[in-house]
Short mmCIF file of C-alpha atoms in Angstrom, two decimals:
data_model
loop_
_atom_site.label_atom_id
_atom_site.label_comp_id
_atom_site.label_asym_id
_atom_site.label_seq_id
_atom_site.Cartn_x
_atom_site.Cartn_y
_atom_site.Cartn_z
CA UNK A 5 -16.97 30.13 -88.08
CA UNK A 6 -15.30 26.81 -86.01
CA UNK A 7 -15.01 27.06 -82.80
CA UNK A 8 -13.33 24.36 -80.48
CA UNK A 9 -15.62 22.91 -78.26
CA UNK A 10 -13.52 23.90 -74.82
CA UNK A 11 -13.58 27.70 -75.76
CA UNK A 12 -15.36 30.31 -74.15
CA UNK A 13 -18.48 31.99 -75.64
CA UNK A 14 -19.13 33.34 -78.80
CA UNK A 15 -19.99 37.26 -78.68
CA UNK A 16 -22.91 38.23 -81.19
CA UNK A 17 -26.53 38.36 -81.85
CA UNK A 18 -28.91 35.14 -80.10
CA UNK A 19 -25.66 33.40 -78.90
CA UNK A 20 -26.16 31.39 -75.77
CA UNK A 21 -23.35 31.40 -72.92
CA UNK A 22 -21.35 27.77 -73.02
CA UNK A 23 -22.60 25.63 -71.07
CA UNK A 24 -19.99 22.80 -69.44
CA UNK A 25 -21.00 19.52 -67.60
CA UNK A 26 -24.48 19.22 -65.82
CA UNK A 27 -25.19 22.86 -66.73
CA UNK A 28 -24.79 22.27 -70.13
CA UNK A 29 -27.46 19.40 -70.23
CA UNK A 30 -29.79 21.12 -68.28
CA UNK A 31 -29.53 18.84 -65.24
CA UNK A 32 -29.59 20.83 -62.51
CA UNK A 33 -32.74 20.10 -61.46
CA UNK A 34 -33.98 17.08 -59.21
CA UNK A 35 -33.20 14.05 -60.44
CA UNK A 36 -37.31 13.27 -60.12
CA UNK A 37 -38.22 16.24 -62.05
CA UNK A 38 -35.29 15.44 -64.55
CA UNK A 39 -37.09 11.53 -65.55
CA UNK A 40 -40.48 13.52 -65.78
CA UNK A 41 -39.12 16.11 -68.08
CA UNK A 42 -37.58 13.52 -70.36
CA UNK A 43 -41.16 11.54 -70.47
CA UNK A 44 -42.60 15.36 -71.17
CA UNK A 45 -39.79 15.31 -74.04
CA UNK A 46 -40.82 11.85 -75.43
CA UNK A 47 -44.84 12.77 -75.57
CA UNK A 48 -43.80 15.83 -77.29
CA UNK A 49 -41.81 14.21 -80.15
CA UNK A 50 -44.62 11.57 -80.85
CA UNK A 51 -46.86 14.53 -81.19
CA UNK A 52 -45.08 16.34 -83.61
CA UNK A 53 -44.72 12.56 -85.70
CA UNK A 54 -41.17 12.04 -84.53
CA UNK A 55 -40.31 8.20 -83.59
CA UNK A 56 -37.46 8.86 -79.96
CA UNK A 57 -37.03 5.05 -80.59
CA UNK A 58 -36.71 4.80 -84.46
CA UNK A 59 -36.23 1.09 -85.89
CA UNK A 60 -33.32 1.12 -87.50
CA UNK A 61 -30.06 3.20 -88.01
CA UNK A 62 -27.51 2.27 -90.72
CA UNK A 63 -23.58 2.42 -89.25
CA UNK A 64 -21.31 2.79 -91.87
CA UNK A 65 -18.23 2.69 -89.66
CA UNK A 66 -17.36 2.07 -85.27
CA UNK A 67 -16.24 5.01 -83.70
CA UNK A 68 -12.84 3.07 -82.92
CA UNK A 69 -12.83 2.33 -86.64
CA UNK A 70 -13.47 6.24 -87.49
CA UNK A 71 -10.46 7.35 -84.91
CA UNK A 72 -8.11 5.06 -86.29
CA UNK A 73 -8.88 5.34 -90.07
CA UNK A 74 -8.72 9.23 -89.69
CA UNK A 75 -6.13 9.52 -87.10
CA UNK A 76 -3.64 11.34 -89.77
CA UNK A 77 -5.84 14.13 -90.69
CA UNK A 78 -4.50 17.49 -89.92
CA UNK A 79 -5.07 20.16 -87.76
CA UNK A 80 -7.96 22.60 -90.05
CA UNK A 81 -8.00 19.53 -92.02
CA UNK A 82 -11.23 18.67 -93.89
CA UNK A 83 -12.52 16.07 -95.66
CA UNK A 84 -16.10 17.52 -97.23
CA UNK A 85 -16.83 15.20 -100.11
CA UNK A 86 -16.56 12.21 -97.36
CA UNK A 87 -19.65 11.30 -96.05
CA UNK A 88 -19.53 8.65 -92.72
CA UNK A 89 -22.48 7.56 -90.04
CA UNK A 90 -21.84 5.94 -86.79
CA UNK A 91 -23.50 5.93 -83.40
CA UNK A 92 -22.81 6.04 -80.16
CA UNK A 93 -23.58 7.39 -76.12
CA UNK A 94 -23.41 11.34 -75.85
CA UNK A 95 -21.15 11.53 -72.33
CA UNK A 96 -20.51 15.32 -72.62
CA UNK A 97 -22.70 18.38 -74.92
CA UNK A 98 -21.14 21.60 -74.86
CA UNK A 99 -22.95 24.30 -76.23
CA UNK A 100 -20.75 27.64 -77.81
CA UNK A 101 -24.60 29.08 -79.44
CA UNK A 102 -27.57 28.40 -80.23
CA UNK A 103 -25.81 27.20 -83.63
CA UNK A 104 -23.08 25.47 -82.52
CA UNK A 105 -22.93 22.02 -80.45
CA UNK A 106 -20.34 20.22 -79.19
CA UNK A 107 -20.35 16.54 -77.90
CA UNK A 108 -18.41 13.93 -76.74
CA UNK A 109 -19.50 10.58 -79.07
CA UNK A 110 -18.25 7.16 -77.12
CA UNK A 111 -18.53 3.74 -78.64
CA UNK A 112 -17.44 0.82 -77.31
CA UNK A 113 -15.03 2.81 -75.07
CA UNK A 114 -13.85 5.24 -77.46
CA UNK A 115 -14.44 8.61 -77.73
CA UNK A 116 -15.17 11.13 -80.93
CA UNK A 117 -16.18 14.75 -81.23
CA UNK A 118 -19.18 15.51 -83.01
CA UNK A 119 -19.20 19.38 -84.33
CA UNK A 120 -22.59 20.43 -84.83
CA UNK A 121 -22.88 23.65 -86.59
CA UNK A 122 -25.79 25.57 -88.19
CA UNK A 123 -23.77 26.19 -91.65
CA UNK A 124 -23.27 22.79 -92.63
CA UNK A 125 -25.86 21.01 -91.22
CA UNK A 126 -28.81 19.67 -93.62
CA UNK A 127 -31.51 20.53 -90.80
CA UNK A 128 -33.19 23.90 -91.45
CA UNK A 129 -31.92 26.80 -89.41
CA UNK A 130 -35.07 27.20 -87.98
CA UNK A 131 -35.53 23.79 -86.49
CA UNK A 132 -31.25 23.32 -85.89
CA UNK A 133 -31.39 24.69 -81.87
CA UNK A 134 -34.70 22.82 -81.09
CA UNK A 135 -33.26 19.68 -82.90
CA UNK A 136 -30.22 20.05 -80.38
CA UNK A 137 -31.87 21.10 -77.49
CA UNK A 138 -33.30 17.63 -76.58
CA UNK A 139 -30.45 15.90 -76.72
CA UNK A 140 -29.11 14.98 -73.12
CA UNK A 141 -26.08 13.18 -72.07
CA UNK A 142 -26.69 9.49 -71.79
CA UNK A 143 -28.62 9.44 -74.95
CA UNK A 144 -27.78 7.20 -77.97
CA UNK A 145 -27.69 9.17 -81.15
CA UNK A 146 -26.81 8.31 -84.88
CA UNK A 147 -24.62 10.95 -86.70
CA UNK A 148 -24.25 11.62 -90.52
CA UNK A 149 -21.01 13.77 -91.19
CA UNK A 150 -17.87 14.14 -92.54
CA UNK A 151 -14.55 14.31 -90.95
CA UNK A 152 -12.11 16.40 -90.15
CA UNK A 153 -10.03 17.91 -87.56
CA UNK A 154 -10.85 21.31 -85.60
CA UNK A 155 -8.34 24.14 -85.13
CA UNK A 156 -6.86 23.10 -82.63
CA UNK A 157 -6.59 19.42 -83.60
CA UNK A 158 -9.66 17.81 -82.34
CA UNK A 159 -10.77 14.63 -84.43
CA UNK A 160 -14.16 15.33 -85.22
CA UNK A 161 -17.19 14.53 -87.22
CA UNK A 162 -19.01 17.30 -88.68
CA UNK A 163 -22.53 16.77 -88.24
CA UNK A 164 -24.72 17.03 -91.35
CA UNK A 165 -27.21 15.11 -89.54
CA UNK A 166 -28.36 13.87 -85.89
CA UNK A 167 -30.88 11.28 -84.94
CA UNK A 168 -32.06 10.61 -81.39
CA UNK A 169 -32.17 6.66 -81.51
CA UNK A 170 -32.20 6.45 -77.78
CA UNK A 171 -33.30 8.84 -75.28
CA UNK A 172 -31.91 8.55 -71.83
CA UNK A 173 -34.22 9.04 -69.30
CA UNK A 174 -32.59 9.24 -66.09
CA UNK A 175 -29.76 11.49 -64.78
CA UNK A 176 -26.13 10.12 -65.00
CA UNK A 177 -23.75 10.46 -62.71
CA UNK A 178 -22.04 14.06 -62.78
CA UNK A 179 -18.90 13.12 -65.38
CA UNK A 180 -15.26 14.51 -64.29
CA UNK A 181 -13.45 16.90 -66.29
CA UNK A 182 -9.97 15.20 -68.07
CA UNK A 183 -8.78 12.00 -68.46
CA UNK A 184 -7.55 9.34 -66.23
CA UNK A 185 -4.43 8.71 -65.23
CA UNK A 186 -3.13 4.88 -64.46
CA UNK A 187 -1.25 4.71 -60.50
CA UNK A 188 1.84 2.59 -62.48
CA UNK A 189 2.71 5.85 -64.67
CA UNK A 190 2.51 3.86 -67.63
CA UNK A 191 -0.43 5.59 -69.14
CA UNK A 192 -0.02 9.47 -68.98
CA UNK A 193 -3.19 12.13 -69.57
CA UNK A 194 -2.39 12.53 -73.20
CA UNK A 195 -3.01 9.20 -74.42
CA UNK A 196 -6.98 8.37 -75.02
CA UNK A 197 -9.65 7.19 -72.81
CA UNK A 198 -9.40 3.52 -73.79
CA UNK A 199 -6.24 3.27 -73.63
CA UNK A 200 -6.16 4.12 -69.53
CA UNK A 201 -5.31 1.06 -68.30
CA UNK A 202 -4.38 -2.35 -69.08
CA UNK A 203 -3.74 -5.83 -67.35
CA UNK A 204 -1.07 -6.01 -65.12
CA UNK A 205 -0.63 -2.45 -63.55
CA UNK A 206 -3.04 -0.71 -60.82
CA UNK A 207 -6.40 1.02 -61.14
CA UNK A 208 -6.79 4.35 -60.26
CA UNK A 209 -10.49 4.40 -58.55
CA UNK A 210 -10.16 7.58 -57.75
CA UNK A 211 -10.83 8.41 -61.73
CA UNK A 212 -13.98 6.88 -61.52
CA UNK A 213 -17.11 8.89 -62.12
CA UNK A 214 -19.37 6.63 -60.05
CA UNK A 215 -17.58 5.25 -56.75
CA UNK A 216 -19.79 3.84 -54.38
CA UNK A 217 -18.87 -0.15 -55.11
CA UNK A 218 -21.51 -1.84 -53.95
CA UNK A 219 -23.80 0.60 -56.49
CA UNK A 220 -21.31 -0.09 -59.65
CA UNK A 221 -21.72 -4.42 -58.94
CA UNK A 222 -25.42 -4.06 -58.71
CA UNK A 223 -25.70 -1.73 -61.68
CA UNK A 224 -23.03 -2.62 -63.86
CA UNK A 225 -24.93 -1.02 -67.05
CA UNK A 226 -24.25 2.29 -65.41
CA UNK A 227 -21.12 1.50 -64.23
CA UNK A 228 -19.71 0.22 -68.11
CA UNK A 229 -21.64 3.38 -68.91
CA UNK A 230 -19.58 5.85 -67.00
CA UNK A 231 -16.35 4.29 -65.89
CA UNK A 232 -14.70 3.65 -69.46
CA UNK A 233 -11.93 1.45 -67.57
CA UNK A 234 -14.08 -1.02 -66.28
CA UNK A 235 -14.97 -2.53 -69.84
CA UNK A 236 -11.01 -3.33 -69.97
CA UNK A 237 -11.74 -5.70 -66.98
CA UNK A 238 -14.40 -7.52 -68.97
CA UNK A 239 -12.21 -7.40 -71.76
CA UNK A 240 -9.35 -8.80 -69.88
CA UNK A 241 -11.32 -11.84 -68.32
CA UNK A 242 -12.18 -12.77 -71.64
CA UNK A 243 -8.85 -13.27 -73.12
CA UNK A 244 -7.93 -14.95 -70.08
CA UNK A 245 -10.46 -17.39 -70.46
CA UNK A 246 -9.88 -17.50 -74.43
CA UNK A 247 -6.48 -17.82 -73.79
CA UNK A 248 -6.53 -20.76 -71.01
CA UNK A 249 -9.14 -22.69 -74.07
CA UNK A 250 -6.36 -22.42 -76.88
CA UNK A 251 -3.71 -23.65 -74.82
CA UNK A 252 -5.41 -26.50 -73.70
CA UNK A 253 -6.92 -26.93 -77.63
CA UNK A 254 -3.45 -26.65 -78.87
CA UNK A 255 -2.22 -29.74 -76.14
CA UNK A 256 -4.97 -32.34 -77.46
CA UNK A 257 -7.13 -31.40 -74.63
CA UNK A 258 -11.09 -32.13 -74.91
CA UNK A 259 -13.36 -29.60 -73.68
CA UNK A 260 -16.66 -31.09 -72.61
CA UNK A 261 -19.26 -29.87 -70.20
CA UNK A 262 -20.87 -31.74 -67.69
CA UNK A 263 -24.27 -31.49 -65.76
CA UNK A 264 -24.47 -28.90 -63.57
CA UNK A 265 -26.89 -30.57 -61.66
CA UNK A 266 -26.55 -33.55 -59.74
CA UNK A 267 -28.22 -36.19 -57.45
CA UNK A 268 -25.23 -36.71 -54.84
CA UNK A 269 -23.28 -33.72 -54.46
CA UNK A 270 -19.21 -34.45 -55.26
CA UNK A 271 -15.42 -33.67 -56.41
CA UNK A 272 -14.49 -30.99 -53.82
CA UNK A 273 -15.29 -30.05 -49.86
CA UNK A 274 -18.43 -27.65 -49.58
CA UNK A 275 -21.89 -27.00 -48.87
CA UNK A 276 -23.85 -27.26 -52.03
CA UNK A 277 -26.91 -25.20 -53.59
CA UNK A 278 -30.19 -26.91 -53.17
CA UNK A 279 -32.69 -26.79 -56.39
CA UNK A 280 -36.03 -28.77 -57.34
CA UNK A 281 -37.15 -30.25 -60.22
CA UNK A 282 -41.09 -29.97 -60.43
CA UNK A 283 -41.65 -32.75 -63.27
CA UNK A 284 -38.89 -35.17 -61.44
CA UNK A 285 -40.53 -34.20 -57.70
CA UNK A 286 -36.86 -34.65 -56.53
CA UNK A 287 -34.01 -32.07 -54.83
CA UNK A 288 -31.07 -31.50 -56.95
CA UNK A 289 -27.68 -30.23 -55.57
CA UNK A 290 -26.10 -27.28 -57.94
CA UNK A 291 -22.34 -28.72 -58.84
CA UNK A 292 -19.64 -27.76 -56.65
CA UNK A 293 -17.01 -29.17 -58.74
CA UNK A 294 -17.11 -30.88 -62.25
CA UNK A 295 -13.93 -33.42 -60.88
CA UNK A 296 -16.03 -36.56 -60.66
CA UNK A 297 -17.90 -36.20 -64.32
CA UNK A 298 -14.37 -35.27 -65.46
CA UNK A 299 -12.62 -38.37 -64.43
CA UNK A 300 -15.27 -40.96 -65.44
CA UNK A 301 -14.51 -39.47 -68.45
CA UNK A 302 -11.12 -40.05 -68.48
CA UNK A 303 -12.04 -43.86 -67.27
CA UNK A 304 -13.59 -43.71 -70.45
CA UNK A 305 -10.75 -43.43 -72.49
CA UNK A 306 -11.04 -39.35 -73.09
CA UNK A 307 -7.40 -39.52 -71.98
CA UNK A 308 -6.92 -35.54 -71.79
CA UNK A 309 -10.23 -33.29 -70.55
CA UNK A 310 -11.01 -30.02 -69.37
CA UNK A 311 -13.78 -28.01 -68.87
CA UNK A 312 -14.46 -24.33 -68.18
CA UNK A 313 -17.93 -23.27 -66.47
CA UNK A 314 -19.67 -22.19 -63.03
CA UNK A 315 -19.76 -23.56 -60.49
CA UNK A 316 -21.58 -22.99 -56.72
CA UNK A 317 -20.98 -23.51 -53.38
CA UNK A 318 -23.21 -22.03 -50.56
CA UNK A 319 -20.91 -20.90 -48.40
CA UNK A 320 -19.34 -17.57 -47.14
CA UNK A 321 -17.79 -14.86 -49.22
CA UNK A 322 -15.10 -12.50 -49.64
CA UNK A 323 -12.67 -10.49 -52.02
CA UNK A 324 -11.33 -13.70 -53.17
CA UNK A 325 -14.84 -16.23 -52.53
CA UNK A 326 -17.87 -16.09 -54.49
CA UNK A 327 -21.49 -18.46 -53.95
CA UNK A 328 -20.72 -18.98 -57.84
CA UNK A 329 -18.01 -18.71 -59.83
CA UNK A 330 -16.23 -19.91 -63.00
CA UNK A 331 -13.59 -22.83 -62.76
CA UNK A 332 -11.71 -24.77 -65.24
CA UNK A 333 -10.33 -28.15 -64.40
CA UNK A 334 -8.36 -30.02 -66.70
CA UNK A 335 -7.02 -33.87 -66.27
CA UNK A 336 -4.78 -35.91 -68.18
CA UNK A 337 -3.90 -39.43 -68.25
CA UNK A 338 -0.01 -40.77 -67.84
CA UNK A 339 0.38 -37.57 -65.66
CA UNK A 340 1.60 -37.01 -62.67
CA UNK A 341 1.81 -34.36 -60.53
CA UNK A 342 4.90 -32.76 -61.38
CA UNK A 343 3.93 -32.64 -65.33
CA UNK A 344 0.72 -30.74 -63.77
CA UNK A 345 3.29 -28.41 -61.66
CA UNK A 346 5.20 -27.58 -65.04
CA UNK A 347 1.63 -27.13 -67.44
CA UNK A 348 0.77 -24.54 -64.49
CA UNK A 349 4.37 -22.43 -64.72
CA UNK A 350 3.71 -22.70 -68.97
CA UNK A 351 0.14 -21.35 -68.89
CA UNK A 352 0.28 -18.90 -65.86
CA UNK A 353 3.49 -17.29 -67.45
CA UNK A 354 2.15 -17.06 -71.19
CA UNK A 355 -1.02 -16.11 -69.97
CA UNK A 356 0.85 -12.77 -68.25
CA UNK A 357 2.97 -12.52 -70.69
CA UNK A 358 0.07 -12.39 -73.53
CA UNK A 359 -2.10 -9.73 -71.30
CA UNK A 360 0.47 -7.43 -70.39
CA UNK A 361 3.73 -7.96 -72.11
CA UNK A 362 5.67 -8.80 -69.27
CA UNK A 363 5.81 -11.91 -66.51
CA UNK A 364 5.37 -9.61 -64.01
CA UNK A 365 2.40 -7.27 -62.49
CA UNK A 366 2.07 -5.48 -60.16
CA UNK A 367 -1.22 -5.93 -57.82
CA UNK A 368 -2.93 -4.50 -54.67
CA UNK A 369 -3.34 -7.01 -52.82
CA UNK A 370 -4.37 -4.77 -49.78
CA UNK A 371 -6.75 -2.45 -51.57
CA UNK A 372 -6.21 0.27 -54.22
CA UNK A 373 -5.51 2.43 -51.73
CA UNK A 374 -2.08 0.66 -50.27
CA UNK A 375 0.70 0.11 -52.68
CA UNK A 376 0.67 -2.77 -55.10
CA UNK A 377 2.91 -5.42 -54.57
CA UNK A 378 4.95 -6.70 -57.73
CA UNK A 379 4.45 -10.28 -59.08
CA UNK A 380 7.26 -12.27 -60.91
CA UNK A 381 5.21 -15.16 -63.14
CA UNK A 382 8.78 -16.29 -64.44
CA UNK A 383 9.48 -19.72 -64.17
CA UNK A 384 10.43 -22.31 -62.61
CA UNK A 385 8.08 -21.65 -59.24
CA UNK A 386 9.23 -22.82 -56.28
CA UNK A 387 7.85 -26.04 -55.07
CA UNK A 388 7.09 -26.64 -51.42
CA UNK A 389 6.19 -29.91 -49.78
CA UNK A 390 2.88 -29.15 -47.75
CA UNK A 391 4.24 -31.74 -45.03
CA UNK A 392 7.51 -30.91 -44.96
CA UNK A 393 6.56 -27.28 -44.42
CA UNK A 394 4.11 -27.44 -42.17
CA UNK A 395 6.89 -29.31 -39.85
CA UNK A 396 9.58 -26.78 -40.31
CA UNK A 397 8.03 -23.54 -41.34
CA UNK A 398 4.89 -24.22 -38.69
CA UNK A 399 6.72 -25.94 -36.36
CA UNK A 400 3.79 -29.29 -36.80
CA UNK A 401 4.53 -32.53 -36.07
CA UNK A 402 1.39 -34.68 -37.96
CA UNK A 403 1.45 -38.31 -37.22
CA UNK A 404 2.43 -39.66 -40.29
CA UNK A 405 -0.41 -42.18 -40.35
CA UNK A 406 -2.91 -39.75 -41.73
CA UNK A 407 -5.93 -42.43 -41.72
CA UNK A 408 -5.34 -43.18 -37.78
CA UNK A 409 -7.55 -41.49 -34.85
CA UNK A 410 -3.90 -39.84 -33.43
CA UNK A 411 -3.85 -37.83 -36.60
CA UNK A 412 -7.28 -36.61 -36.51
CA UNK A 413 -6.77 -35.70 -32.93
CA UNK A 414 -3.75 -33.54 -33.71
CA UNK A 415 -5.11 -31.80 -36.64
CA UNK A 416 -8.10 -30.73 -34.48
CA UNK A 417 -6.29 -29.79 -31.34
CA UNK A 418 -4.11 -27.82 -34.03
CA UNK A 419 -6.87 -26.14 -35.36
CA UNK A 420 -8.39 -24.83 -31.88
CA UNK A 421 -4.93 -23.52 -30.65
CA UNK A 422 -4.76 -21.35 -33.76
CA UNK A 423 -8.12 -20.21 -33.73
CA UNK A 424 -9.22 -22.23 -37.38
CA UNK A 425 -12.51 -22.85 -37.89
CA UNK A 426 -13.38 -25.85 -39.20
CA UNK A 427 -17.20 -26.76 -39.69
CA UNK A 428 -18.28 -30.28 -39.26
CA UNK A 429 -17.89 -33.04 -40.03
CA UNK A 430 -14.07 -32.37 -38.59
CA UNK A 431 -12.69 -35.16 -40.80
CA UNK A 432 -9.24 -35.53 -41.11
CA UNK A 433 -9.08 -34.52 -44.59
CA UNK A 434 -10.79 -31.31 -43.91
CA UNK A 435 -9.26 -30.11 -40.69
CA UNK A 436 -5.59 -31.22 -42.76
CA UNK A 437 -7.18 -28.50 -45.89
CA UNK A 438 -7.94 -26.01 -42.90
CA UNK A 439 -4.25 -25.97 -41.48
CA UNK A 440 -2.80 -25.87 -44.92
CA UNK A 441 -3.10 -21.94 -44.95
CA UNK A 442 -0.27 -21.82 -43.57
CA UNK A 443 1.66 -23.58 -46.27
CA UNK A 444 0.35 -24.33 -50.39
CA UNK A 445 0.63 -27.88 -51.94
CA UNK A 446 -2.11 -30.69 -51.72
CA UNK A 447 -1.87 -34.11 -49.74
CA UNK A 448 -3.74 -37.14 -51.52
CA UNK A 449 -6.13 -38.02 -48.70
CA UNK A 450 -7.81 -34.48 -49.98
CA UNK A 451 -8.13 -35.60 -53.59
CA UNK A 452 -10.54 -38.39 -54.99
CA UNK A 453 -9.02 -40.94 -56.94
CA UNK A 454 -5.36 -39.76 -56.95
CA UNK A 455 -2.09 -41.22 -56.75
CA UNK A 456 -0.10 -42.25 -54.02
CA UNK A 457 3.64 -40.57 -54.39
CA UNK A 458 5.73 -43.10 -52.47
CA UNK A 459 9.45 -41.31 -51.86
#
């Protein structure tokens, strides 16, 4: 008899009572007592000559690959002479008796139901509920089936056989019932797990199984492991990087890289990372910017470079400021800055439009828990003169002699009537980058090696 694995209990002689979430996988004890059991568990195994950790385990198919290639299978529909194995993380076990299981197989972010049942399962009846029994959630496990749909619709493997290939020792965090649901409306409860968000609308947080954010950055295996949208993040930042590479590939651009550690530290305004090298006996500064390695190169003759890597600065962070982070920077000779200004519109717009479809997102900019604010990425952008804004949006009059003492003087009394930090050495150059907050654009006494623009 099938049963669908979200129905009650099955009436009848040595049937167990199902068993949903925690209960079901016997975690309601102390999280302690839990790890011990599953060590308990392992020693047990080994006795009886059974590997928890077996060597290999051959995949026939990907879970995503299974879902999609048997998508059009019917309702009752089954496909017996098929035989498929894949693997994956058990994130839910049901059980309807003590010969029936029911879990929830994820791979990669996708999900699969594996039917366990006593009648079609090569194990002996005998051994079938202890076989099942030590499976927990968390657990990797290799299934040996064929597919089919349940009843009620349910795209399923039928288990001939489970391995354990990985036991999970410690207790996950309890998982929530249902699916998530994206903030933007775009993505409704019906459509799958994976599919619950992508670039360009908000995150709802508030799905997550684990919340706590400073515990999901410093454990990001458990965080991937329980909070299926996350992996779209990682996903995302790759094809933005991927992207940003083919577009600079497909414009004759040279990627190089360049050392990251250097003897003077150069190419931008920061407090550098201090390293030693034992065989040299010397201090080395980690890079802060790539620019100066960059434009030698250019010097050089490598007319159009770019590179993408990490860099470090050991300074203060925030939501939008990290000690390191990854950079590209990309120069080209016979360039100015307004060919620079139109590059940026083409790859900021096709980069949005690749990711989500559309030039414009929406983003919190205040937190997930304010409402996003909408982006446009269509060009042309608007182009503001730093100088000329700072005059008539700030109401600053900078001596226009940026190299004289007056200037310096002005930026500095600036600063300290607006409250602007700005650590020494107060150079001109750096109290000017402070003040700039207030409008975007660049001046040349902040760049090395750039062009004058005379109008």
């Amino acid at each position: 008899m099938e049963q669908e694995g979200d129905n009650m209990d099955i009436a009848g002689d040595g049937i167990l009572p199902q068993q949903h979430g925690p209960a079901g996988d016997g975690e309601e004890t102390d999280p302690t007592q839990y790890y011990e059991n599953r060590l308990k568990m392992l020693d047990s195994l080994r006795s009886a000559g059974v590997e928890p950790y077996p060597h290999k385990f051959d995949i026939a198919i990907s879970i995503a690959d299974y879902v999609a290639k048997y998508n059009s299978l019917g309702a009752g529909e089954h496909l017996l002479t098929v035989t498929e194995s894949l693997a994956g993380r058990v994130m839910s076990k049901r059980v309807s008796s003590s010969k029936l299981f029911f879990y929830d197989l994820y791979g990669d972010g996708v999900k699969v139901q594996v039917m366990a049942g006593a009648s079609y399962s090569e194990v002996a009846e005998t051994e079938f509920y202890k076989c099942h029994s030590v499976v927990k959630r968390g657990d990797i496990v290799g299934i040996i089936g064929y597919p089919g749909r349940s009843s009620r619709g349910e795209l399923s493997i039928f288990a001939r056989n489970l391995i354990l290939l990985s036991p999970c020792l410690h207790m996950l965090p309890n998982q929530r019932t249902g699916r998530c649901t994206a903030v933007a409306g775009k993505t409704t409860r019906a459509k799958a797990d994976a599919d619950c968000w992508v670039p360009g609308i908000g995150r709802n947080t508030e799905a997550y199984v684990l919340k706590d954010q400073e515990t999901r950055y410093r454990q990001r295996y458990l965080d991937l492991m329980v909070n299926h949208q996350v992996r779209h993040i990682f996903r995302t930042r790759s094809r933005v990087i991927s992207f940003i590479r083919r577009f600079l590939d497909e414009r004759n651009f040279l990627e190089v890289e360049t050392p990251m550690m250097n003897l003077i530290p150069g190419g931008a305004s920061a407090k550098p990372f201090v390293t030693h090298h034992n065989e040299l006996n010397m201090d080395l500064y980690m890079r802060i910017a790539p620019e100066l390695h960059l434009k030698q190169l250019v010097v050089g003759g490598l007319d159009r470079v770019y590179e993408i890597g990490k860099q470090f600065r050991n300074e203060g962070f925030d939501l939008t400021h990290s000690p390191e982070f990854t950079g590209c920077e990309f120069y080209m000779a016979y360039a100015d800055y307004n060919d620079l200004m139109e590059l940026t519109e083409t790859i900021l717009s096709g980069m949005v439009m690749e990711l989500t479809g559309s030039t414009k997102i929406k983003y919190h900019a205040n937190g997930a828990d304010n409402p996003p604010i909408e982006i446009d990425f269509t060009p042309p952008y608007r182009r503001i003169d730093m100088m000329q804004a700072l005059k008539s949006i700030a109401g600053l009059d900078i001596p226009s002699d940026l190299s004289s003492d007056e200037a310096n003087k002005y930026l500095a009394t600036t600063c300290e009537k607006y409250g602007i930090r700005c650590s020494p050495p107060q150079t001109t150059a750096r109290l000017l980058d402070k003040v700039s907050f207030m409008s975007p654009g660049h001046q040349p006494l902040l760049e090395l090696l750039v062009k004058t623009w005379l109008v």
